[in-house]
Coordinates of C-alpha atoms and ligand atoms in Angstrom, one line a residue:
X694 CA 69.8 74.0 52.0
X695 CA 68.5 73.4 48.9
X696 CA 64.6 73.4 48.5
X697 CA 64.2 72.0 45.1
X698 CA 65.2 68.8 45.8
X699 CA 62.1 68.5 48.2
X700 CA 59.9 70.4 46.0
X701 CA 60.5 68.3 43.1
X702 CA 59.3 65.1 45.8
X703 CA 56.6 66.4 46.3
X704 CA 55.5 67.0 42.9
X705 CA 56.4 63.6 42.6
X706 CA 53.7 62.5 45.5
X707 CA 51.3 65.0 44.4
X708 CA 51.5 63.6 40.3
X709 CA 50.9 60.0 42.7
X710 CA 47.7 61.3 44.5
X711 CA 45.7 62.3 41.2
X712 CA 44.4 65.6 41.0
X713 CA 42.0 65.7 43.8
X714 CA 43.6 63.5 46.7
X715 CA 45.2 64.9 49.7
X716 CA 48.3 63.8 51.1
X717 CA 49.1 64.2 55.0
X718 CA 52.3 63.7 56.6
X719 CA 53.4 64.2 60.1
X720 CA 56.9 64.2 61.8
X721 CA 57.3 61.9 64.6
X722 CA 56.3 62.9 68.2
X723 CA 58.5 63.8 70.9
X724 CA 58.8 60.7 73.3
X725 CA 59.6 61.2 77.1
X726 CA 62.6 59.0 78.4
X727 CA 61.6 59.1 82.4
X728 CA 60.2 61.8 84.0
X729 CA 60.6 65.5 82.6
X730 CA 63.5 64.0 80.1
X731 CA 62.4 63.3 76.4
X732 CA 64.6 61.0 74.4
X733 CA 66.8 62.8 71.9
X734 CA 64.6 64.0 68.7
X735 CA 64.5 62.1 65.3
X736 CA 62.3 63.6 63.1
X737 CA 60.1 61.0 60.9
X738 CA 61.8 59.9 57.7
X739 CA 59.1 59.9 55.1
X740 CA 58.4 64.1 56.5
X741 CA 62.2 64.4 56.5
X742 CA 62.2 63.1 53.1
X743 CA 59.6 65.6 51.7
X744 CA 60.7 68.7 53.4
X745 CA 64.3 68.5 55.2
X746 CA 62.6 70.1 58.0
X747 CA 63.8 68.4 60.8
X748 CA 61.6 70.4 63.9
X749 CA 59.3 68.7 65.8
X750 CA 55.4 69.5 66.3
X751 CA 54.8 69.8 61.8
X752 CA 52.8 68.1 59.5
X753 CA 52.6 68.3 55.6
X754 CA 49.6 68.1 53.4
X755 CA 50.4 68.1 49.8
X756 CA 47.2 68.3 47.6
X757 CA 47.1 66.5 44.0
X758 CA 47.1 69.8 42.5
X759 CA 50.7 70.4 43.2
X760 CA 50.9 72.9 46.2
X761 CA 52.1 72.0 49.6
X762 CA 51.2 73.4 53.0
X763 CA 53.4 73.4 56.0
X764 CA 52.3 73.2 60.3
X765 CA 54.9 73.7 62.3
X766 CA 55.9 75.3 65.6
X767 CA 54.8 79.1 65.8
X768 CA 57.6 81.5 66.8
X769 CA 57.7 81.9 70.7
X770 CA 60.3 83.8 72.6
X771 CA 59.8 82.2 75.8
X772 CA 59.6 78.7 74.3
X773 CA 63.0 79.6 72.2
X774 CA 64.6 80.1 75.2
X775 CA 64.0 77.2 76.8
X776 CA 64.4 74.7 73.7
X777 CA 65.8 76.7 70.8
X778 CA 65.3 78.3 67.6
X779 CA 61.6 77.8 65.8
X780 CA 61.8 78.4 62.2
X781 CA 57.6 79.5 62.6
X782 CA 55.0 79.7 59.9
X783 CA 55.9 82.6 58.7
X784 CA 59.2 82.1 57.8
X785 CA 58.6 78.7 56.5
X786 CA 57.7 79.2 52.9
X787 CA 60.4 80.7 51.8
X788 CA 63.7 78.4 53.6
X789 CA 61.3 75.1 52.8
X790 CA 59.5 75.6 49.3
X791 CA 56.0 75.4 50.3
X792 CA 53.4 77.1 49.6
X793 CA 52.0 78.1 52.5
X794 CA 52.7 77.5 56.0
X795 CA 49.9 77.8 59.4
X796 CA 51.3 77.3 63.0
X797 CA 50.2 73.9 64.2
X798 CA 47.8 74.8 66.8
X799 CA 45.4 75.7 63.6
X800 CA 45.9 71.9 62.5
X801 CA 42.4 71.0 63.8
X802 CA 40.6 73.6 62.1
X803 CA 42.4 73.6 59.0
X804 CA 42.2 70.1 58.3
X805 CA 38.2 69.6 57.8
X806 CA 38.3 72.4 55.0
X807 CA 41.3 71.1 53.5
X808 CA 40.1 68.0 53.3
X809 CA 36.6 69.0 51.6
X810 CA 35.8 68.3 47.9
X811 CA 39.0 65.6 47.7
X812 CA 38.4 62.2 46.8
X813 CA 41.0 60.1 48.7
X814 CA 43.4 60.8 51.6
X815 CA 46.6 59.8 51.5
X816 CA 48.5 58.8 55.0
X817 CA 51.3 56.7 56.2
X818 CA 49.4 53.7 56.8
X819 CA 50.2 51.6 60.8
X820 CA 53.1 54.1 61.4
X821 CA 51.9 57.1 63.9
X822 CA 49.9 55.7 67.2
X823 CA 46.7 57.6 66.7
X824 CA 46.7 59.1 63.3
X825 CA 43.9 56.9 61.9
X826 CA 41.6 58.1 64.4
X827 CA 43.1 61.3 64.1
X828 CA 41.8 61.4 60.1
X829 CA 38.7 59.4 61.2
X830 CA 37.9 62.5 63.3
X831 CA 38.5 65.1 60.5
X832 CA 36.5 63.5 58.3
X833 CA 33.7 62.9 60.6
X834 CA 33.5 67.1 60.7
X835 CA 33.5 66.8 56.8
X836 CA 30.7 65.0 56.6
X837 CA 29.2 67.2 59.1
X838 CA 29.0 69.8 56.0
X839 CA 27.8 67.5 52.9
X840 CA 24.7 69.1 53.7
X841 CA 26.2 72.3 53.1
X842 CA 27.4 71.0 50.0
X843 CA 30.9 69.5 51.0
X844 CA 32.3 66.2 49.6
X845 CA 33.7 64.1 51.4
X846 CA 36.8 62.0 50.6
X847 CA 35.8 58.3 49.8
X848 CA 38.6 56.9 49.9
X849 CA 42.0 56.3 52.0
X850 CA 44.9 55.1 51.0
X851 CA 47.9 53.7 52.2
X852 CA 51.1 56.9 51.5
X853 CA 53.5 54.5 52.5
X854 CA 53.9 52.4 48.5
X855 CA 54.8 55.5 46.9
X856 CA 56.6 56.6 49.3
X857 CA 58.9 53.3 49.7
X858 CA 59.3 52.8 45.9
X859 CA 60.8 56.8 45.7
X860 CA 62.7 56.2 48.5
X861 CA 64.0 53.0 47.3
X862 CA 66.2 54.0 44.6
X863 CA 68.5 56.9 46.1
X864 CA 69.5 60.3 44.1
X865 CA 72.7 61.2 44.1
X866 CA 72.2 63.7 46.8
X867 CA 71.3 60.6 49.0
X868 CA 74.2 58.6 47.5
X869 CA 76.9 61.0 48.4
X870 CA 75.5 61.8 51.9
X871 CA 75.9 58.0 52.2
X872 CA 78.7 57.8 51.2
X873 CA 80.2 60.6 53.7
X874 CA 78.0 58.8 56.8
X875 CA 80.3 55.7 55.6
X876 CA 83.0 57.2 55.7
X877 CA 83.0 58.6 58.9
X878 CA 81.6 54.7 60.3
X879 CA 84.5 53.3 58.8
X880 CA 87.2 56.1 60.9
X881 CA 85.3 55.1 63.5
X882 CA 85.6 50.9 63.3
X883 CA 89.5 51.5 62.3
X884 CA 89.8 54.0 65.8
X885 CA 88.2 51.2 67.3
X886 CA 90.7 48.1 66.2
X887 CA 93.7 50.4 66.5
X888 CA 92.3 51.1 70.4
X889 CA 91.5 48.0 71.4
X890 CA 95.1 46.8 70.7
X891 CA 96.7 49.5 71.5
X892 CA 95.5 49.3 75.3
X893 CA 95.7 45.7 75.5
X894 CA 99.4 46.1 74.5
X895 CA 99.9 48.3 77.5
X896 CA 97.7 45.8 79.8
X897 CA 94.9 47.5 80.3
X898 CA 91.3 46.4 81.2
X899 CA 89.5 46.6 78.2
X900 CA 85.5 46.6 78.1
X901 CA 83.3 46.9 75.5
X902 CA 82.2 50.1 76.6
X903 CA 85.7 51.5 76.0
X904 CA 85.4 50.3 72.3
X905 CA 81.9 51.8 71.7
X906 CA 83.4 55.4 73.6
X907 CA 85.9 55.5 70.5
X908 CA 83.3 54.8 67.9
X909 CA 81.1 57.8 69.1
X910 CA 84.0 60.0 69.3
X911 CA 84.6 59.4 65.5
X912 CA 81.1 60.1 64.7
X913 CA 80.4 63.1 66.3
X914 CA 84.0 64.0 65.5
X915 CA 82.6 63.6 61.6
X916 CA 79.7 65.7 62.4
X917 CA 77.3 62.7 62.4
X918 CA 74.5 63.5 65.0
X919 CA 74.0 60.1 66.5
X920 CA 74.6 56.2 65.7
X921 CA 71.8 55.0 63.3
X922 CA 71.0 52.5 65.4
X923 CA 72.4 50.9 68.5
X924 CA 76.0 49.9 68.5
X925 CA 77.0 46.1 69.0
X926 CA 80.2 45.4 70.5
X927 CA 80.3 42.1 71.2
X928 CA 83.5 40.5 73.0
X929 CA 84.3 36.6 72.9
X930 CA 81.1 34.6 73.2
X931 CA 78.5 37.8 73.3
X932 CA 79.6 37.9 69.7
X933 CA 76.4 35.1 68.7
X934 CA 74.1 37.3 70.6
X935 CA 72.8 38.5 67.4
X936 CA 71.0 41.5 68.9
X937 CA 73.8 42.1 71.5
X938 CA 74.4 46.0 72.4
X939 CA 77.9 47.4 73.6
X940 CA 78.1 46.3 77.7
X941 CA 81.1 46.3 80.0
X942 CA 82.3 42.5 79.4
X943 CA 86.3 42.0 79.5
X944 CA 88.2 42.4 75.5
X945 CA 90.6 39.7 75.9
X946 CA 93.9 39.2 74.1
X947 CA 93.2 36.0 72.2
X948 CA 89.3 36.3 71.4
X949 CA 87.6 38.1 68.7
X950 CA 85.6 41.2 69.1
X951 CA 82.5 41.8 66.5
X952 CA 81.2 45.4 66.4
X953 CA 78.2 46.5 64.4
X954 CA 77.8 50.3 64.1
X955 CA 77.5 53.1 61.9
X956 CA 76.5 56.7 62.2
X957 CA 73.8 58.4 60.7
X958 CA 74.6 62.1 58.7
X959 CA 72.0 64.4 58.2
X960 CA 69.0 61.9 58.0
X961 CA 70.9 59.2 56.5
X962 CA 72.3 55.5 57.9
X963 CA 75.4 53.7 57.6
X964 CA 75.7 50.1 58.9
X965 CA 79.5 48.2 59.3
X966 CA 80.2 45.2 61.0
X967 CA 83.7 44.0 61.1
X968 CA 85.2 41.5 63.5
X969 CA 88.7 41.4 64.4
X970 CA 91.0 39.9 66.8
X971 CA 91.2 41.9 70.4
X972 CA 94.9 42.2 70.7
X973 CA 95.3 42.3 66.5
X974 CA 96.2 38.9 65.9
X975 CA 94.0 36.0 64.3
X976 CA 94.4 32.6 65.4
X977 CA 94.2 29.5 63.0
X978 CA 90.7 28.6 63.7
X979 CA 89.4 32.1 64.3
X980 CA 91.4 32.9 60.8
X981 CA 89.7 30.1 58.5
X982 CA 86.3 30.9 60.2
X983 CA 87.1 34.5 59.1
X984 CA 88.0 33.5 55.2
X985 CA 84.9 31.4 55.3
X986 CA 82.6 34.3 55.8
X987 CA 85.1 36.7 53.9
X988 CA 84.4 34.3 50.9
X989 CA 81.0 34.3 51.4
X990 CA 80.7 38.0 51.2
X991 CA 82.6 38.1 48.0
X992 CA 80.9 35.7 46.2
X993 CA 77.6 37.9 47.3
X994 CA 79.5 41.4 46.6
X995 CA 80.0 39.8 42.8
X996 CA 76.4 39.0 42.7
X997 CA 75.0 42.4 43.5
X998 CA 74.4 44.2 40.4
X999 CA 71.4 45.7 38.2
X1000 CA 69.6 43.4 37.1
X1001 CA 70.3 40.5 39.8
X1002 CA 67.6 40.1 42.1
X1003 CA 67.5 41.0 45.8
X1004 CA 68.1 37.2 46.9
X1005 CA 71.2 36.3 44.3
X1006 CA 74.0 37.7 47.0
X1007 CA 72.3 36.0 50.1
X1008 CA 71.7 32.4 47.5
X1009 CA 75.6 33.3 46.6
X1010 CA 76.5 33.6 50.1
X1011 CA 74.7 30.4 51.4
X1012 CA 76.4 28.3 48.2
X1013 CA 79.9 29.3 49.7
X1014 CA 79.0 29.1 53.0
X1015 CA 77.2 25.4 52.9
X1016 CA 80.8 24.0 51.4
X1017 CA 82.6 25.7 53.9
X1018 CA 80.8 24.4 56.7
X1019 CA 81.4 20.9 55.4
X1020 CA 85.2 21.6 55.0
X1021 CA 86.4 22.8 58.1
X1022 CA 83.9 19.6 60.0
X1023 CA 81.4 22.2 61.2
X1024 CA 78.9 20.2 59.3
X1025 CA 78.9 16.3 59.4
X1026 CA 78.4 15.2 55.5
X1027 CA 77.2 11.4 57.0
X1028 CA 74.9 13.4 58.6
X1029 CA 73.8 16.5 56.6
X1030 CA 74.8 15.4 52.7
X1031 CA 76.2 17.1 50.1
X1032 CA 76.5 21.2 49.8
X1033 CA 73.4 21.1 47.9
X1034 CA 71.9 18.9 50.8
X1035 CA 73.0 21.7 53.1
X1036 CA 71.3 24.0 51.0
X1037 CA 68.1 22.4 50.7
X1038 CA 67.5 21.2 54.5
X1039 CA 68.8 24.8 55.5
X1040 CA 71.3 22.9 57.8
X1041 CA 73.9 25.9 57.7
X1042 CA 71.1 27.7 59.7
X1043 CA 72.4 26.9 62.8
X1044 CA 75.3 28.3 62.1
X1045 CA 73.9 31.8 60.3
X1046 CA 70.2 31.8 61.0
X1047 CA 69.8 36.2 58.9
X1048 CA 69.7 37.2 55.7
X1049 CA 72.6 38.6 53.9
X1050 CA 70.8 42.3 53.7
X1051 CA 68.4 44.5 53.8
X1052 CA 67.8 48.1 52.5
X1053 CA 69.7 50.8 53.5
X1054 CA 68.5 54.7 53.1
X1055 CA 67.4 57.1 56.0
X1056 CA 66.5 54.2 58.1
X1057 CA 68.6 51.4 58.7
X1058 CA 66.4 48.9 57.9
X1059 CA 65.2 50.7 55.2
X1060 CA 61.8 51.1 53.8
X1061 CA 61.0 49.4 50.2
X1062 CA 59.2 46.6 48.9
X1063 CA 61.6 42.8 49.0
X1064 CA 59.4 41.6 46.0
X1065 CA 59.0 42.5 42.4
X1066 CA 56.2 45.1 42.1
X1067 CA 54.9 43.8 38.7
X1068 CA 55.7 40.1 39.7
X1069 CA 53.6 39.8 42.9
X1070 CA 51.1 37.7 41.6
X1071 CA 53.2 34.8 40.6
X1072 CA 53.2 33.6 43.7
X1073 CA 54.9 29.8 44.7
X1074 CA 54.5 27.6 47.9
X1075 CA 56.9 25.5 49.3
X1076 CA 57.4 23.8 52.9
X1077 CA 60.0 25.1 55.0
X1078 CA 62.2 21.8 55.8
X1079 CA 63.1 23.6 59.5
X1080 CA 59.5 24.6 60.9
X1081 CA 57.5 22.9 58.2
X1082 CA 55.6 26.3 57.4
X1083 CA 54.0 26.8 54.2
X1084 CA 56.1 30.1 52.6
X1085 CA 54.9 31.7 49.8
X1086 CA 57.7 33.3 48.0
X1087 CA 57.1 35.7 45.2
X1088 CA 59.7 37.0 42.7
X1089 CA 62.6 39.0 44.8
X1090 CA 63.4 42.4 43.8
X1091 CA 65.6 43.2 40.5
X1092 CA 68.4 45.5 41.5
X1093 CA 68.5 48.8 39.9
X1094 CA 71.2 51.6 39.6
X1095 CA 70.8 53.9 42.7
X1096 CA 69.4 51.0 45.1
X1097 CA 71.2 50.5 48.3
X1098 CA 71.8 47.3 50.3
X1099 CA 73.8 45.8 53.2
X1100 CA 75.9 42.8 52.3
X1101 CA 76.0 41.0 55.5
X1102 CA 77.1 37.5 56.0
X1103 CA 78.1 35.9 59.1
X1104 CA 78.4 32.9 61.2
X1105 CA 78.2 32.3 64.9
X1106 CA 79.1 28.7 66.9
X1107 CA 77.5 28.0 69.7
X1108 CA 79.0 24.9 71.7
X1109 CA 76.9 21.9 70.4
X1110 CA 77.0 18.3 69.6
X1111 CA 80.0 17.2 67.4
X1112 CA 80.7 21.1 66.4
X1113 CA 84.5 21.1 66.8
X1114 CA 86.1 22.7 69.7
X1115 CA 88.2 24.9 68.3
X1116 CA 85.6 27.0 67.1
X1117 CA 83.2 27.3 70.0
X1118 CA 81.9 30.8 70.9
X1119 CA 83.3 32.3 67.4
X1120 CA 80.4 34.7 66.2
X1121 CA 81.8 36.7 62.9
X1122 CA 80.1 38.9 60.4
X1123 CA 81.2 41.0 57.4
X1124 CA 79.0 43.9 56.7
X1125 CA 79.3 46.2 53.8
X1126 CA 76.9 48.9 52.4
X1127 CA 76.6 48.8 49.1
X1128 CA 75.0 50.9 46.1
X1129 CA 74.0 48.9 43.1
X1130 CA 75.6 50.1 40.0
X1131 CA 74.8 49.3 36.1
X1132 CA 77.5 46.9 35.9
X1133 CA 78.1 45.7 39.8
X1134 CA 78.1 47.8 42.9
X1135 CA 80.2 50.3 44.5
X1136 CA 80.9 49.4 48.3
X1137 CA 81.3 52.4 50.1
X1138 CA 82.6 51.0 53.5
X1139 CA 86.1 49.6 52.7
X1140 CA 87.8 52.4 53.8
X1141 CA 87.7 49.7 56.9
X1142 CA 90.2 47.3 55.8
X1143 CA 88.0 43.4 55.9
X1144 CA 91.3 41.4 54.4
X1145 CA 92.9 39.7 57.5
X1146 CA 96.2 40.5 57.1
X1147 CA 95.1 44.5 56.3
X1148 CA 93.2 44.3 59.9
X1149 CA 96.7 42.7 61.6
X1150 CA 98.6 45.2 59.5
X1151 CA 96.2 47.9 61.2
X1152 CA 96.3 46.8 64.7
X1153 CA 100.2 46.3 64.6
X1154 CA 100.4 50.1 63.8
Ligands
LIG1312 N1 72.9 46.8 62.4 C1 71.7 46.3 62.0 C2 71.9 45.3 60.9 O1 73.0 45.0 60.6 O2 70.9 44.9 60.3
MN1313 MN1 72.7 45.5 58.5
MN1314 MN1 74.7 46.1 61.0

């Protein structure tokens, strides 16, 4: 592993803190499941992101003079054998890049002294249960000793903003990682489709659960080391459960199937939704449903690019939708109005009730600010014409090169009063990853084919 990467972050923090804040960042706790049985470890992504150590029980402090101190584990043969290799203290400075490294039973009586003399402490902010108080303590011993001389920070300050913003735009270490988790996500939607009409072709039972066995067979198979986040496959009518997870209901010849997963490699997230017919063969209402939303995501795939801003592709996506909806009788124009009606009253939201994306980085729902950092101020109200709410909205986010996005439309019909039959129960969503690009984006899912006939090409194979 290569340490300069994660040295040159946290030069990048420590040029952030000024030359005498402190900067303290801990790696997410172990968490028990039931009993003596802990939930499988994920280290904390800002820690990850400033030291690619991925062991639990470590902190970093990086001081605004540049250097960088690593707690972690000490080495302990016993322990070892039981749970596995400790990279200790010792060790630490030279496979990491710090400068120094203390085992983390000396956190305690470390901290008061490092903490002396600074004049702001840096810490994720509303993230760690306990870490406020945690601080609060250390600095109580500080001021303990400002009779002896010691200064106490005055200050503490939220790590998190400088953190989201570098975290935001991806380097092109991140980028290609991303691209290889997507890769892997996409083997894994295709294994999927091909199974699920494979094995209703020989008339078998199909369940979800069978579905979501062949997407974590891909992923570990790709060396990812879990799913990023908890997989969705959604049969028939579960598909408008938006937060549905993969259960054991029947995959019927005849109905669509949505599934929503993607793997996470080394740290970083992928996130694919495709839908596609069970037995690999769309019907005609099911098929212009599917365009609908497939036009949808092209109109918002043509409006991600560097200098758009963060809401053109879902505005793009909810210009194409609103017609649709009118076209194929969803919508009621003697009821609704025009497009632009639609639009306006947000009448397509009961039909596709999410935005169109969200960041994508180490965490799936990635950290970064939605709104313009030097535009904040120019704040607007309006009334929402659903729940009447006063919103404030404040200028979206301009794309850059490097930034990475989901590109997510969808739409999902629930039975309902003068919604045509034909469409009952279809839930359908299109979900890309994409990284913004000077002159558009480059989406780095599609080795999943999303064209209709590609996916019935696929399934007939
Ligand atoms: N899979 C989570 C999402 O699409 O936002
Ligand atoms: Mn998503
Ligand atoms: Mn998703």
């Amino acid at each position: 592993m290569s340490t300069t990467l994660y040295a040159e972050r946290r030069a990048r923090v420590a040029r952030a803190l000024g030359p005498d804040g402190i900067a303290l960042i801990p790696t997410a706790p172990e968490r028990p499941r039931n009993r003596d049985s802990d939930f499988l470890y994920r280290h904390d992504s800002y820690f990850y992101y400033l030291s690619g150590f991925t062991e639990p029980n470590a902190w970093l402090v990086i001081t605004g003079d540049g250097r960088s101190t690593l707690f972690c584990a000490p080495k302990d043969l016993e322990r070892e054998i039981w749970d596995g290799y400790r990279l200790g203290p010792q060790a630490a400075p030279a496979a990491l890049g710090v400068d120094a490294a203390h085992a983390i039973g000396e956190l305690d009586d470390r901290m008061p002294r490092l903490l002396e003399n600074r004049d702001a402490v840096w810490f994720p902010f509303a993230i760690h249960d306990g870490l406020e108080a945690q601080v609060a303590g250390w600095l109580a011993r500080v001021r303990a000793r400002v009779r002896f001389g010691a200064l106490c920070p005055q200050q503490q300050r939220d790590l998190c903003g400088v953190l989201d913003e570098m975290r935001l735009v991806k380097d092109a270490h991140e980028q290609d990682l991303m691209r290889r988790a997507a890769a892997i996500s996409a083997r894994a939607h295709v294994r999927a489709m091909r199974t699920s009409a494979r094995m209703l072709r020989d008339g078998l039972d199909v369940r979800e659960y069978h579905l979501d066995a062949e997407l974590l067979h891909e992923f570990r198979l790709g060396g990812s080391q879990y799913p990023a986040y908890g997989s969705i496959v959604a049969a028939g009518a579960n598909a408008c459960v938006l937060h549905y997870r993969a259960d054991a209901a029947p995959v019927r010849p005849g109905e669509l199937v949505l599934i929503d997963a993607g793997c996470e490699l080394d740290g970083y997230a992928s996130d694919i939704t495709r839908t596609f017919p069970a037995d690999g063969r769309f019907t005609g209402a099911q098929r212009a449903l599917y365009e609908l939303v497939l036009a949808s995501q092209d109109a918002a795939v043509a409006a991600t690019r560097s200098g758009a801003r963060f809401t053109d592709p879902h505005d793009a996506t909810v210009a194409v939708l609103a017609q649709g909806l009118l076209d194929l009788g969803l919508l009621d124009p003697d009821k609704v109005g025009s497009a632009q009606d639609v639009i306006e009253r947000r009448a397509y939201f009961q039909f596709y009730m999410h935005r169109t994306g969200h960041w994508l980085g180490m965490d799936v729902h990635d950290c970064g600010s939605y709104v313009e950092p030097g535009e904040a101020a120019e704040a607007s109200e309006r009334k929402d014409p659903l729940s009447g709410e006063t919103i404030r909205n404040r200028p979206s986010r301009i794309l850059r090169p490097g930034m990475v996005l989901t590109i997510e439309p969808g739409l999902y019909v629930r039975p309902g009063e003068g919604v045509p039959e034909a469409f009952h129960n279809l839930g359908i969503r299109i979900e890309d990853d994409a990284i913004v690009t000077e002159g558009g984006c480059e989406l780095i899912t599609r080795d999943v084919p999303v064209r209709p006939d590609e996916i019935e090409a696929l399934m007939r194979g």
